[in-house]
Amino acid sequence: MEKYEIKSEVCVYQDSELSADDRELIESAKKATQSSYSPYSKFKVGAALRLQNGEIVTGSNQENASYPLGLCAERTAIFHAQHMHPDLPVQAIAIAAWANGHFYPEPISPCGACRQVMLEVEDRYQHPMRVLLYGAGGTHVVQTVKDLLPFQFVSSSLEK
Ligand code: THU
């Protein structure tokens, strides 16, 4: 039997330790929560992407009476950004959530489907995407989606 470990690195930053760009991205994700359409879960999620040219593109979760049809904030933002700017790598994504009248205190970690879509963005542009998960006690940051989704299935997996 052979055994190996896959390690991920997560850094937790207080607001004052973040760069101005990252603070702006987190504020954009927080603001995006307010455009969420989430009458069923009442859980408002906002995502903000920083593109290579510095532009910020946001999205929020969009639900449906036919529950499985809803889309998470991360994928709403990513698909919109790739439609608007198909040639621009995504440098970072920030995610925040709002529920019961306040920002959710714990960092919201993207669902498995969103992680796979985020991975495709890194793979497509061959550019790491930093992930910033806002929480009241600190923003949890990974330098690449690979830290959230080890053992990846990407385009090259289809070529072997
Ligand atoms: N949701 C997101 O938009 N992003 C996440 O990272 C986690 C979950 C949404 C999906 C659904 O509209 C609501 O939050 C509750 O699951």
GROMACS .gro file of N, CA and C and ligand atoms in nm:
model
  496
    1MET      N    1   0.084  -0.120   0.000
    1MET     CA    2   0.000   0.000   0.000
    1MET      C    3   0.088   0.125   0.000
    2GLU      N    4   0.051   0.218  -0.081
    2GLU     CA    5   0.121   0.346  -0.086
    2GLU      C    6   0.025   0.452  -0.032
    3LYS      N    7   0.082   0.547   0.037
    3LYS     CA    8  -0.005   0.649   0.094
    3LYS      C    9   0.056   0.786   0.066
    4TYR      N   10  -0.025   0.884   0.031
    4TYR     CA   11   0.027   1.020   0.018
    4TYR      C   12  -0.074   1.119   0.070
    5GLU      N   13  -0.023   1.234   0.105
    5GLU     CA   14  -0.109   1.339   0.159
    5GLU      C   15  -0.123   1.451   0.058
    6ILE      N   16  -0.239   1.515   0.056
    6ILE     CA   17  -0.257   1.635  -0.025
    6ILE      C   18  -0.282   1.749   0.072
    7LYS      N   19  -0.196   1.849   0.066
    7LYS     CA   20  -0.209   1.958   0.163
    7LYS      C   21  -0.264   2.084   0.098
    8SER      N   22  -0.341   2.160   0.175
    8SER     CA   23  -0.389   2.290   0.130
    8SER      C   24  -0.342   2.394   0.229
    9GLU      N   25  -0.318   2.515   0.176
    9GLU     CA   26  -0.275   2.624   0.265
    9GLU      C   27  -0.383   2.732   0.267
   10VAL      N   28  -0.427   2.767   0.386
   10VAL     CA   29  -0.527   2.873   0.403
   10VAL      C   30  -0.469   2.978   0.496
   11CYS      N   31  -0.474   3.106   0.456
   11CYS     CA   32  -0.429   3.215   0.544
   11CYS      C   33  -0.551   3.296   0.586
   12VAL      N   34  -0.554   3.336   0.711
   12VAL     CA   35  -0.667   3.415   0.762
   12VAL      C   36  -0.618   3.557   0.790
   13TYR      N   37  -0.681   3.654   0.723
   13TYR     CA   38  -0.639   3.794   0.734
   13TYR      C   39  -0.745   3.876   0.806
   14GLN      N   40  -0.700   3.963   0.894
   14GLN     CA   41  -0.789   4.067   0.947
   14GLN      C   42  -0.797   4.177   0.841
   15ASP      N   43  -0.903   4.258   0.849
   15ASP     CA   44  -0.924   4.364   0.749
   15ASP      C   45  -0.800   4.449   0.726
   16SER      N   46  -0.736   4.489   0.837
   16SER     CA   47  -0.622   4.580   0.828
   16SER      C   48  -0.501   4.516   0.759
   17GLU      N   49  -0.501   4.384   0.750
   17GLU     CA   50  -0.388   4.313   0.689
   17GLU      C   51  -0.406   4.292   0.539
   18LEU      N   52  -0.527   4.321   0.489
   18LEU     CA   53  -0.556   4.298   0.348
   18LEU      C   54  -0.510   4.417   0.263
   19SER      N   55  -0.478   4.389   0.136
   19SER     CA   56  -0.444   4.500   0.045
   19SER      C   57  -0.571   4.579   0.016
   20ALA      N   58  -0.553   4.702  -0.032
   20ALA     CA   59  -0.668   4.785  -0.066
   20ALA      C   60  -0.752   4.717  -0.175
   21ASP      N   61  -0.686   4.653  -0.270
   21ASP     CA   62  -0.758   4.583  -0.378
   21ASP      C   63  -0.845   4.471  -0.323
   22ASP      N   64  -0.789   4.394  -0.230
   22ASP     CA   65  -0.865   4.282  -0.174
   22ASP      C   66  -0.981   4.333  -0.088
   23ARG      N   67  -0.957   4.440  -0.016
   23ARG     CA   68  -1.067   4.497   0.065
   23ARG      C   69  -1.181   4.543  -0.027
   24GLU      N   70  -1.141   4.605  -0.138
   24GLU     CA   71  -1.242   4.652  -0.233
   24GLU      C   72  -1.322   4.534  -0.291
   25LEU      N   73  -1.250   4.424  -0.319
   25LEU     CA   74  -1.317   4.307  -0.376
   25LEU      C   75  -1.416   4.247  -0.275
   26ILE      N   76  -1.377   4.241  -0.150
   26ILE     CA   77  -1.465   4.187  -0.046
   26ILE      C   78  -1.588   4.278  -0.028
   27GLU      N   79  -1.564   4.409  -0.029
   27GLU     CA   80  -1.677   4.503  -0.019
   27GLU      C   81  -1.773   4.482  -0.135
   28SER      N   82  -1.719   4.456  -0.255
   28SER     CA   83  -1.804   4.434  -0.372
   28SER      C   84  -1.886   4.306  -0.356
   29ALA      N   85  -1.824   4.202  -0.299
   29ALA     CA   86  -1.898   4.076  -0.276
   29ALA      C   87  -2.008   4.098  -0.173
   30LYS      N   88  -1.977   4.175  -0.070
   30LYS     CA   89  -2.078   4.204   0.034
   30LYS      C   90  -2.195   4.281  -0.027
   31LYS      N   91  -2.162   4.379  -0.110
   31LYS     CA   92  -2.267   4.459  -0.173
   31LYS      C   93  -2.352   4.371  -0.266
   32ALA      N   94  -2.287   4.278  -0.334
   32ALA     CA   95  -2.358   4.192  -0.430
   32ALA      C   96  -2.461   4.103  -0.360
   33THR      N   97  -2.442   4.075  -0.231
   33THR     CA   98  -2.542   3.991  -0.161
   33THR      C   99  -2.681   4.053  -0.172
   34GLN      N  100  -2.684   4.186  -0.183
   34GLN     CA  101  -2.813   4.254  -0.178
   34GLN      C  102  -2.894   4.240  -0.307
   35SER      N  103  -2.831   4.190  -0.414
   35SER     CA  104  -2.908   4.166  -0.537
   35SER      C  105  -2.947   4.019  -0.550
   36SER      N  106  -2.919   3.942  -0.446
   36SER     CA  107  -2.955   3.800  -0.447
   36SER      C  108  -3.107   3.784  -0.461
   37TYR      N  109  -3.148   3.684  -0.539
   37TYR     CA  110  -3.290   3.646  -0.543
   37TYR      C  111  -3.300   3.511  -0.473
   38SER      N  112  -3.332   3.515  -0.345
   38SER     CA  113  -3.328   3.391  -0.265
   38SER      C  114  -3.448   3.382  -0.171
   39PRO      N  115  -3.570   3.385  -0.230
   39PRO     CA  116  -3.689   3.380  -0.144
   39PRO      C  117  -3.706   3.244  -0.075
   40TYR      N  118  -3.637   3.141  -0.123
   40TYR     CA  119  -3.657   3.007  -0.066
   40TYR      C  120  -3.559   2.980   0.048
   41SER      N  121  -3.433   3.005   0.024
   41SER     CA  122  -3.333   2.980   0.130
   41SER      C  123  -3.318   3.102   0.222
   42LYS      N  124  -3.351   3.218   0.172
   42LYS     CA  125  -3.327   3.344   0.244
   42LYS      C  126  -3.179   3.359   0.283
   43PHE      N  127  -3.095   3.302   0.200
   43PHE     CA  128  -2.951   3.306   0.222
   43PHE      C  129  -2.891   3.379   0.102
   44LYS      N  130  -2.847   3.502   0.126
   44LYS     CA  131  -2.802   3.587   0.015
   44LYS      C  132  -2.650   3.575   0.002
   45VAL      N  133  -2.606   3.527  -0.113
   45VAL     CA  134  -2.461   3.512  -0.136
   45VAL      C  135  -2.417   3.610  -0.244
   46GLY      N  136  -2.302   3.672  -0.224
   46GLY     CA  137  -2.246   3.763  -0.324
   46GLY      C  138  -2.105   3.717  -0.360
   47ALA      N  139  -2.072   3.730  -0.489
   47ALA     CA  140  -1.936   3.696  -0.534
   47ALA      C  141  -1.884   3.812  -0.619
   48ALA      N  142  -1.755   3.840  -0.606
   48ALA     CA  143  -1.693   3.946  -0.686
   48ALA      C  144  -1.561   3.893  -0.742
   49LEU      N  145  -1.545   3.913  -0.873
   49LEU     CA  146  -1.423   3.867  -0.942
   49LEU      C  147  -1.336   3.987  -0.975
   50ARG      N  148  -1.206   3.972  -0.959
   50ARG     CA  149  -1.110   4.073  -1.007
   50ARG      C  150  -1.050   4.018  -1.136
   51LEU      N  151  -1.073   4.089  -1.246
   51LEU     CA  152  -1.018   4.046  -1.375
   51LEU      C  153  -0.877   4.102  -1.393
   52GLN      N  154  -0.809   4.047  -1.492
   52GLN     CA  155  -0.669   4.086  -1.519
   52GLN      C  156  -0.654   4.236  -1.543
   53ASN      N  157  -0.755   4.301  -1.600
   53ASN     CA  158  -0.746   4.445  -1.627
   53ASN      C  159  -0.789   4.530  -1.507
   54GLY      N  160  -0.812   4.464  -1.393
   54GLY     CA  161  -0.848   4.537  -1.271
   54GLY      C  162  -0.998   4.552  -1.249
   55GLU      N  163  -1.074   4.525  -1.354
   55GLU     CA  164  -1.221   4.540  -1.344
   55GLU      C  165  -1.280   4.436  -1.247
   56ILE      N  166  -1.386   4.479  -1.178
   56ILE     CA  167  -1.457   4.387  -1.088
   56ILE      C  168  -1.591   4.349  -1.150
   57VAL      N  169  -1.621   4.220  -1.151
   57VAL     CA  170  -1.750   4.170  -1.199
   57VAL      C  171  -1.816   4.095  -1.084
   58THR      N  172  -1.944   4.124  -1.059
   58THR     CA  173  -2.010   4.062  -0.943
   58THR      C  174  -2.126   3.972  -0.985
   59GLY      N  175  -2.171   3.892  -0.890
   59GLY     CA  176  -2.289   3.808  -0.912
   59GLY      C  177  -2.348   3.772  -0.777
   60SER      N  178  -2.474   3.726  -0.781
   60SER     CA  179  -2.538   3.681  -0.657
   60SER      C  180  -2.621   3.557  -0.688
   61ASN      N  181  -2.659   3.483  -0.584
   61ASN     CA  182  -2.735   3.360  -0.611
   61ASN      C  183  -2.875   3.393  -0.658
   62GLN      N  184  -2.922   3.314  -0.754
   62GLN     CA  185  -3.052   3.335  -0.818
   62GLN      C  186  -3.131   3.204  -0.807
   63GLU      N  187  -3.236   3.207  -0.725
   63GLU     CA  188  -3.311   3.083  -0.699
   63GLU      C  189  -3.434   3.072  -0.788
   64ASN      N  190  -3.499   2.957  -0.781
   64ASN     CA  191  -3.616   2.929  -0.865
   64ASN      C  192  -3.713   2.841  -0.787
   65ALA      N  193  -3.843   2.856  -0.815
   65ALA     CA  194  -3.944   2.773  -0.749
   65ALA      C  195  -3.917   2.625  -0.776
   66SER      N  196  -3.856   2.597  -0.890
   66SER     CA  197  -3.807   2.461  -0.917
   66SER      C  198  -3.663   2.459  -0.864
   67TYR      N  199  -3.649   2.423  -0.737
   67TYR     CA  200  -3.526   2.447  -0.661
   67TYR      C  201  -3.394   2.418  -0.733
   68PRO      N  202  -3.380   2.300  -0.798
   68PRO     CA  203  -3.247   2.269  -0.854
   68PRO      C  204  -3.202   2.363  -0.964
   69LEU      N  205  -3.293   2.443  -1.016
   69LEU     CA  206  -3.256   2.532  -1.127
   69LEU      C  207  -3.182   2.657  -1.082
   70GLY      N  208  -3.183   2.685  -0.954
   70GLY     CA  209  -3.115   2.805  -0.905
   70GLY      C  210  -2.965   2.799  -0.933
   71LEU      N  211  -2.902   2.917  -0.931
   71LEU     CA  212  -2.757   2.921  -0.957
   71LEU      C  213  -2.687   2.995  -0.844
   72CYS      N  214  -2.573   2.943  -0.802
   72CYS     CA  215  -2.494   3.005  -0.695
   72CYS      C  216  -2.435   3.138  -0.742
   73ALA      N  217  -2.400   3.220  -0.646
   73ALA     CA  218  -2.340   3.351  -0.673
   73ALA      C  219  -2.211   3.338  -0.753
   74GLU      N  220  -2.129   3.240  -0.718
   74GLU     CA  221  -1.998   3.225  -0.782
   74GLU      C  222  -2.013   3.200  -0.931
   75ARG      N  223  -2.105   3.107  -0.967
   75ARG     CA  224  -2.120   3.074  -1.109
   75ARG      C  225  -2.190   3.187  -1.184
   76THR      N  226  -2.282   3.256  -1.118
   76THR     CA  227  -2.346   3.371  -1.182
   76THR      C  228  -2.240   3.473  -1.222
   77ALA      N  229  -2.149   3.502  -1.129
   77ALA     CA  230  -2.043   3.602  -1.154
   77ALA      C  231  -1.945   3.552  -1.261
   78ILE      N  232  -1.905   3.427  -1.248
   78ILE     CA  233  -1.803   3.373  -1.341
   78ILE      C  234  -1.856   3.370  -1.484
   79PHE      N  235  -1.977   3.318  -1.501
   79PHE     CA  236  -2.029   3.306  -1.638
   79PHE      C  237  -2.052   3.445  -1.699
   80HIS      N  238  -2.095   3.538  -1.615
   80HIS     CA  239  -2.114   3.674  -1.666
   80HIS      C  240  -1.979   3.734  -1.708
   81ALA      N  241  -1.877   3.717  -1.625
   81ALA     CA  242  -1.744   3.772  -1.656
   81ALA      C  243  -1.688   3.709  -1.784
   82GLN      N  244  -1.707   3.580  -1.800
   82GLN     CA  245  -1.649   3.514  -1.917
   82GLN      C  246  -1.726   3.549  -2.045
   83HIS      N  247  -1.854   3.582  -2.027
   83HIS     CA  248  -1.932   3.631  -2.141
   83HIS      C  249  -1.884   3.771  -2.181
   84MET      N  250  -1.863   3.857  -2.081
   84MET     CA  251  -1.826   3.996  -2.109
   84MET      C  252  -1.680   4.008  -2.153
   85HIS      N  253  -1.592   3.926  -2.092
   85HIS     CA  254  -1.447   3.940  -2.115
   85HIS      C  255  -1.383   3.802  -2.134
   86PRO      N  256  -1.413   3.735  -2.245
   86PRO     CA  257  -1.362   3.599  -2.262
   86PRO      C  258  -1.209   3.589  -2.266
   87ASP      N  259  -1.141   3.701  -2.290
   87ASP     CA  260  -0.995   3.696  -2.302
   87ASP      C  261  -0.922   3.728  -2.173
   88LEU      N  262  -0.994   3.760  -2.067
   88LEU     CA  263  -0.927   3.807  -1.945
   88LEU      C  264  -0.924   3.702  -1.835
   89PRO      N  265  -0.803   3.665  -1.790
   89PRO     CA  266  -0.792   3.577  -1.674
   89PRO      C  267  -0.856   3.639  -1.551
   90VAL      N  268  -0.897   3.556  -1.459
   90VAL     CA  269  -0.954   3.604  -1.332
   90VAL      C  270  -0.847   3.589  -1.225
   91GLN      N  271  -0.816   3.700  -1.162
   91GLN     CA  272  -0.708   3.698  -1.061
   91GLN      C  273  -0.757   3.650  -0.925
   92ALA      N  274  -0.881   3.690  -0.890
   92ALA     CA  275  -0.930   3.659  -0.755
   92ALA      C  276  -1.082   3.659  -0.753
   93ILE      N  277  -1.136   3.586  -0.657
   93ILE     CA  278  -1.281   3.589  -0.632
   93ILE      C  279  -1.303   3.605  -0.482
   94ALA      N  280  -1.393   3.694  -0.447
   94ALA     CA  281  -1.431   3.710  -0.305
   94ALA      C  282  -1.576   3.667  -0.290
   95ILE      N  283  -1.606   3.605  -0.176
   95ILE     CA  284  -1.741   3.553  -0.152
   95ILE      C  285  -1.786   3.595  -0.012
   96ALA      N  286  -1.911   3.644  -0.005
   96ALA     CA  287  -1.968   3.683   0.125
   96ALA      C  288  -2.114   3.640   0.127
   97ALA      N  289  -2.172   3.630   0.246
   97ALA     CA  290  -2.313   3.590   0.256
   97ALA      C  291  -2.384   3.675   0.361
   98TRP      N  292  -2.514   3.687   0.343
   98TRP     CA  293  -2.600   3.766   0.430
   98TRP      C  294  -2.721   3.680   0.466
   99ALA      N  295  -2.752   3.672   0.594
   99ALA     CA  296  -2.871   3.598   0.636
   99ALA      C  297  -2.919   3.655   0.769
  100ASN      N  298  -3.048   3.650   0.790
  100ASN     CA  299  -3.108   3.699   0.916
  100ASN      C  300  -3.067   3.841   0.951
  101GLY      N  301  -3.053   3.925   0.850
  101GLY     CA  302  -3.028   4.067   0.875
  101GLY      C  303  -2.884   4.106   0.900
  102HIS      N  304  -2.791   4.013   0.880
  102HIS     CA  305  -2.650   4.052   0.895
  102HIS      C  306  -2.559   3.964   0.809
  103PHE      N  307  -2.436   4.012   0.790
  103PHE     CA  308  -2.342   3.931   0.714
  103PHE      C  309  -2.314   3.803   0.793
  104TYR      N  310  -2.314   3.694   0.720
  104TYR     CA  311  -2.292   3.565   0.784
  104TYR      C  312  -2.153   3.564   0.846
  105PRO      N  313  -2.143   3.532   0.975
  105PRO     CA  314  -2.015   3.549   1.044
  105PRO      C  315  -1.904   3.451   1.001
  106GLU      N  316  -1.947   3.333   0.955
  106GLU     CA  317  -1.847   3.232   0.914
  106GLU      C  318  -1.819   3.246   0.765
  107PRO      N  319  -1.696   3.217   0.722
  107PRO     CA  320  -1.669   3.220   0.577
  107PRO      C  321  -1.756   3.116   0.506
  108ILE      N  322  -1.812   3.156   0.393
  108ILE     CA  323  -1.890   3.063   0.311
  108ILE      C  324  -1.797   2.998   0.211
  109SER      N  325  -1.793   2.868   0.214
  109SER     CA  326  -1.705   2.795   0.124
  109SER      C  327  -1.786   2.751   0.003
  110PRO      N  328  -1.734   2.774  -0.118
  110PRO     CA  329  -1.811   2.741  -0.239
  110PRO      C  330  -1.850   2.593  -0.245
  111CYS      N  331  -1.966   2.566  -0.304
  111CYS     CA  332  -2.011   2.427  -0.317
  111CYS      C  333  -1.921   2.354  -0.418
  112GLY      N  334  -1.935   2.223  -0.424
  112GLY     CA  335  -1.849   2.141  -0.511
  112GLY      C  336  -1.864   2.179  -0.657
  113ALA      N  337  -1.987   2.207  -0.701
  113ALA     CA  338  -2.009   2.243  -0.842
  113ALA      C  339  -1.936   2.373  -0.875
  114CYS      N  340  -1.943   2.470  -0.785
  114CYS     CA  341  -1.875   2.597  -0.810
  114CYS      C  342  -1.723   2.579  -0.808
  115ARG      N  343  -1.675   2.494  -0.721
  115ARG     CA  344  -1.529   2.470  -0.718
  115ARG      C  345  -1.483   2.416  -0.853
  116GLN      N  346  -1.560   2.325  -0.910
  116GLN     CA  347  -1.522   2.266  -1.039
  116GLN      C  348  -1.524   2.372  -1.149
  117VAL      N  349  -1.622   2.460  -1.145
  117VAL     CA  350  -1.630   2.569  -1.245
  117VAL      C  351  -1.515   2.668  -1.224
  118MET      N  352  -1.483   2.697  -1.098
  118MET     CA  353  -1.371   2.787  -1.069
  118MET      C  354  -1.240   2.726  -1.118
  119LEU      N  355  -1.227   2.595  -1.103
  119LEU     CA  356  -1.107   2.526  -1.148
  119LEU      C  357  -1.091   2.539  -1.300
  120GLU      N  358  -1.202   2.528  -1.370
  120GLU     CA  359  -1.198   2.540  -1.517
  120GLU      C  360  -1.147   2.679  -1.557
  121VAL      N  361  -1.181   2.781  -1.478
  121VAL     CA  362  -1.134   2.917  -1.507
  121VAL      C  363  -0.981   2.922  -1.496
  122GLU      N  364  -0.928   2.863  -1.391
  122GLU     CA  365  -0.781   2.859  -1.377
  122GLU      C  366  -0.718   2.783  -1.493
  123ASP      N  367  -0.779   2.672  -1.528
  123ASP     CA  368  -0.726   2.585  -1.633
  123ASP      C  369  -0.733   2.655  -1.768
  124ARG      N  370  -0.844   2.721  -1.792
  124ARG     CA  371  -0.867   2.789  -1.921
  124ARG      C  372  -0.763   2.897  -1.947
  125TYR      N  373  -0.733   2.976  -1.844
  125TYR     CA  374  -0.639   3.088  -1.861
  125TYR      C  375  -0.498   3.055  -1.814
  126GLN      N  376  -0.482   2.933  -1.760
  126GLN     CA  377  -0.352   2.896  -1.704
  126GLN      C  378  -0.303   3.004  -1.609
  127HIS      N  379  -0.393   3.043  -1.518
  127HIS     CA  380  -0.364   3.152  -1.425
  127HIS      C  381  -0.432   3.120  -1.293
  128PRO      N  382  -0.356   3.120  -1.182
  128PRO     CA  383  -0.421   3.090  -1.054
  128PRO      C  384  -0.522   3.196  -1.015
  129MET      N  385  -0.628   3.153  -0.950
  129MET     CA  386  -0.731   3.246  -0.902
  129MET      C  387  -0.731   3.239  -0.750
  130ARG      N  388  -0.697   3.350  -0.686
  130ARG     CA  389  -0.703   3.353  -0.540
  130ARG      C  390  -0.848   3.353  -0.496
  131VAL      N  391  -0.877   3.287  -0.385
  131VAL     CA  392  -1.015   3.279  -0.335
  131VAL      C  393  -1.018   3.342  -0.196
  132LEU      N  394  -1.105   3.442  -0.180
  132LEU     CA  395  -1.115   3.516  -0.054
  132LEU      C  396  -1.253   3.490   0.006
  133LEU      N  397  -1.256   3.421   0.118
  133LEU     CA  398  -1.383   3.385   0.182
  133LEU      C  399  -1.403   3.475   0.303
  134TYR      N  400  -1.498   3.569   0.289
  134TYR     CA  401  -1.516   3.667   0.395
  134TYR      C  402  -1.583   3.605   0.518
  135GLY      N  403  -1.529   3.638   0.634
  135GLY     CA  404  -1.591   3.602   0.762
  135GLY      C  405  -1.566   3.715   0.860
  136ALA      N  406  -1.658   3.730   0.956
  136ALA     CA  407  -1.643   3.841   1.051
  136ALA      C  408  -1.512   3.829   1.130
  137GLY      N  409  -1.470   3.707   1.158
  137GLY     CA  410  -1.347   3.687   1.236
  137GLY      C  411  -1.222   3.692   1.151
  138GLY      N  412  -1.238   3.710   1.021
  138GLY     CA  413  -1.122   3.714   0.933
  138GLY      C  414  -1.160   3.660   0.796
  139THR      N  415  -1.081   3.702   0.697
  139THR     CA  416  -1.105   3.653   0.560
  139THR      C  417  -1.008   3.538   0.532
  140HIS      N  418  -1.065   3.424   0.495
  140HIS     CA  419  -0.984   3.305   0.468
  140HIS      C  420  -0.943   3.308   0.321
  141VAL      N  421  -0.814   3.296   0.297
  141VAL     CA  422  -0.762   3.313   0.160
  141VAL      C  423  -0.680   3.191   0.117
  142VAL      N  424  -0.711   3.140  -0.001
  142VAL     CA  425  -0.624   3.041  -0.065
  142VAL      C  426  -0.571   3.102  -0.195
  143GLN      N  427  -0.452   3.059  -0.235
  143GLN     CA  428  -0.385   3.121  -0.351
  143GLN      C  429  -0.430   3.060  -0.483
  144THR      N  430  -0.494   2.945  -0.475
  144THR     CA  431  -0.541   2.876  -0.596
  144THR      C  432  -0.662   2.791  -0.562
  145VAL      N  433  -0.750   2.773  -0.660
  145VAL     CA  434  -0.870   2.689  -0.641
  145VAL      C  435  -0.827   2.546  -0.607
  146LYS      N  436  -0.707   2.509  -0.652
  146LYS     CA  437  -0.658   2.372  -0.627
  146LYS      C  438  -0.653   2.341  -0.477
  147ASP      N  439  -0.637   2.447  -0.396
  147ASP     CA  440  -0.635   2.426  -0.251
  147ASP      C  441  -0.774   2.392  -0.197
  148LEU      N  442  -0.878   2.425  -0.274
  148LEU     CA  443  -1.015   2.392  -0.232
  148LEU      C  444  -1.064   2.263  -0.296
  149LEU      N  445  -0.994   2.221  -0.402
  149LEU     CA  446  -1.039   2.103  -0.477
  149LEU      C  447  -0.919   2.019  -0.518
  150PRO      N  448  -0.867   1.943  -0.424
  150PRO     CA  449  -0.752   1.859  -0.459
  150PRO      C  450  -0.794   1.744  -0.551
  151PHE      N  451  -0.696   1.687  -0.622
  151PHE     CA  452  -0.722   1.571  -0.708
  151PHE      C  453  -0.815   1.612  -0.822
  152GLN      N  454  -0.770   1.711  -0.901
  152GLN     CA  455  -0.859   1.778  -0.997
  152GLN      C  456  -0.887   1.696  -1.122
  153PHE      N  457  -1.004   1.719  -1.175
  153PHE     CA  458  -1.041   1.672  -1.309
  153PHE      C  459  -1.049   1.794  -1.399
  154VAL      N  460  -0.953   1.805  -1.493
  154VAL     CA  461  -0.946   1.922  -1.582
  154VAL      C  462  -0.934   1.877  -1.728
  155SER      N  463  -0.923   1.972  -1.819
  155SER     CA  464  -0.924   1.937  -1.962
  155SER      C  465  -0.819   1.832  -1.997
  156SER      N  466  -0.701   1.843  -1.936
  156SER     CA  467  -0.593   1.749  -1.970
  156SER      C  468  -0.628   1.607  -1.924
  157SER      N  469  -0.719   1.594  -1.829
  157SER     CA  470  -0.760   1.460  -1.783
  157SER      C  471  -0.828   1.383  -1.896
  158LEU      N  472  -0.881   1.455  -1.994
  158LEU     CA  473  -0.954   1.392  -2.104
  158LEU      C  474  -0.860   1.343  -2.213
  159GLU      N  475  -0.733   1.386  -2.205
  159GLU     CA  476  -0.639   1.358  -2.314
  159GLU      C  477  -0.553   1.236  -2.289
  160LYS      N  478  -0.566   1.174  -2.173
  160LYS     CA  479  -0.475   1.063  -2.140
  160LYS      C  480  -0.533   0.930  -2.184
  161THU     N1  481  -2.505   2.938  -0.240
  161THU     C1  482  -2.421   3.018  -0.315
  161THU     O1  483  -2.468   3.102  -0.393
  161THU     N2  484  -2.288   3.001  -0.302
  161THU     C2  485  -2.229   2.918  -0.211
  161THU     O2  486  -2.106   2.915  -0.204
  161THU     C3  487  -2.311   2.837  -0.123
  161THU     C4  488  -2.457   2.837  -0.151
  161THU     C5  489  -2.649   2.959  -0.253
  161THU     C6  490  -2.728   2.852  -0.320
  161THU     C7  491  -2.865   2.874  -0.263
  161THU     O3  492  -2.930   2.977  -0.339
  161THU     C8  493  -2.839   2.928  -0.124
  161THU     O4  494  -2.705   2.974  -0.124
  161THU     C9  495  -2.856   2.825  -0.013
  161THU     O5  496  -2.784   2.711  -0.040
   0.00000   0.00000   0.00000
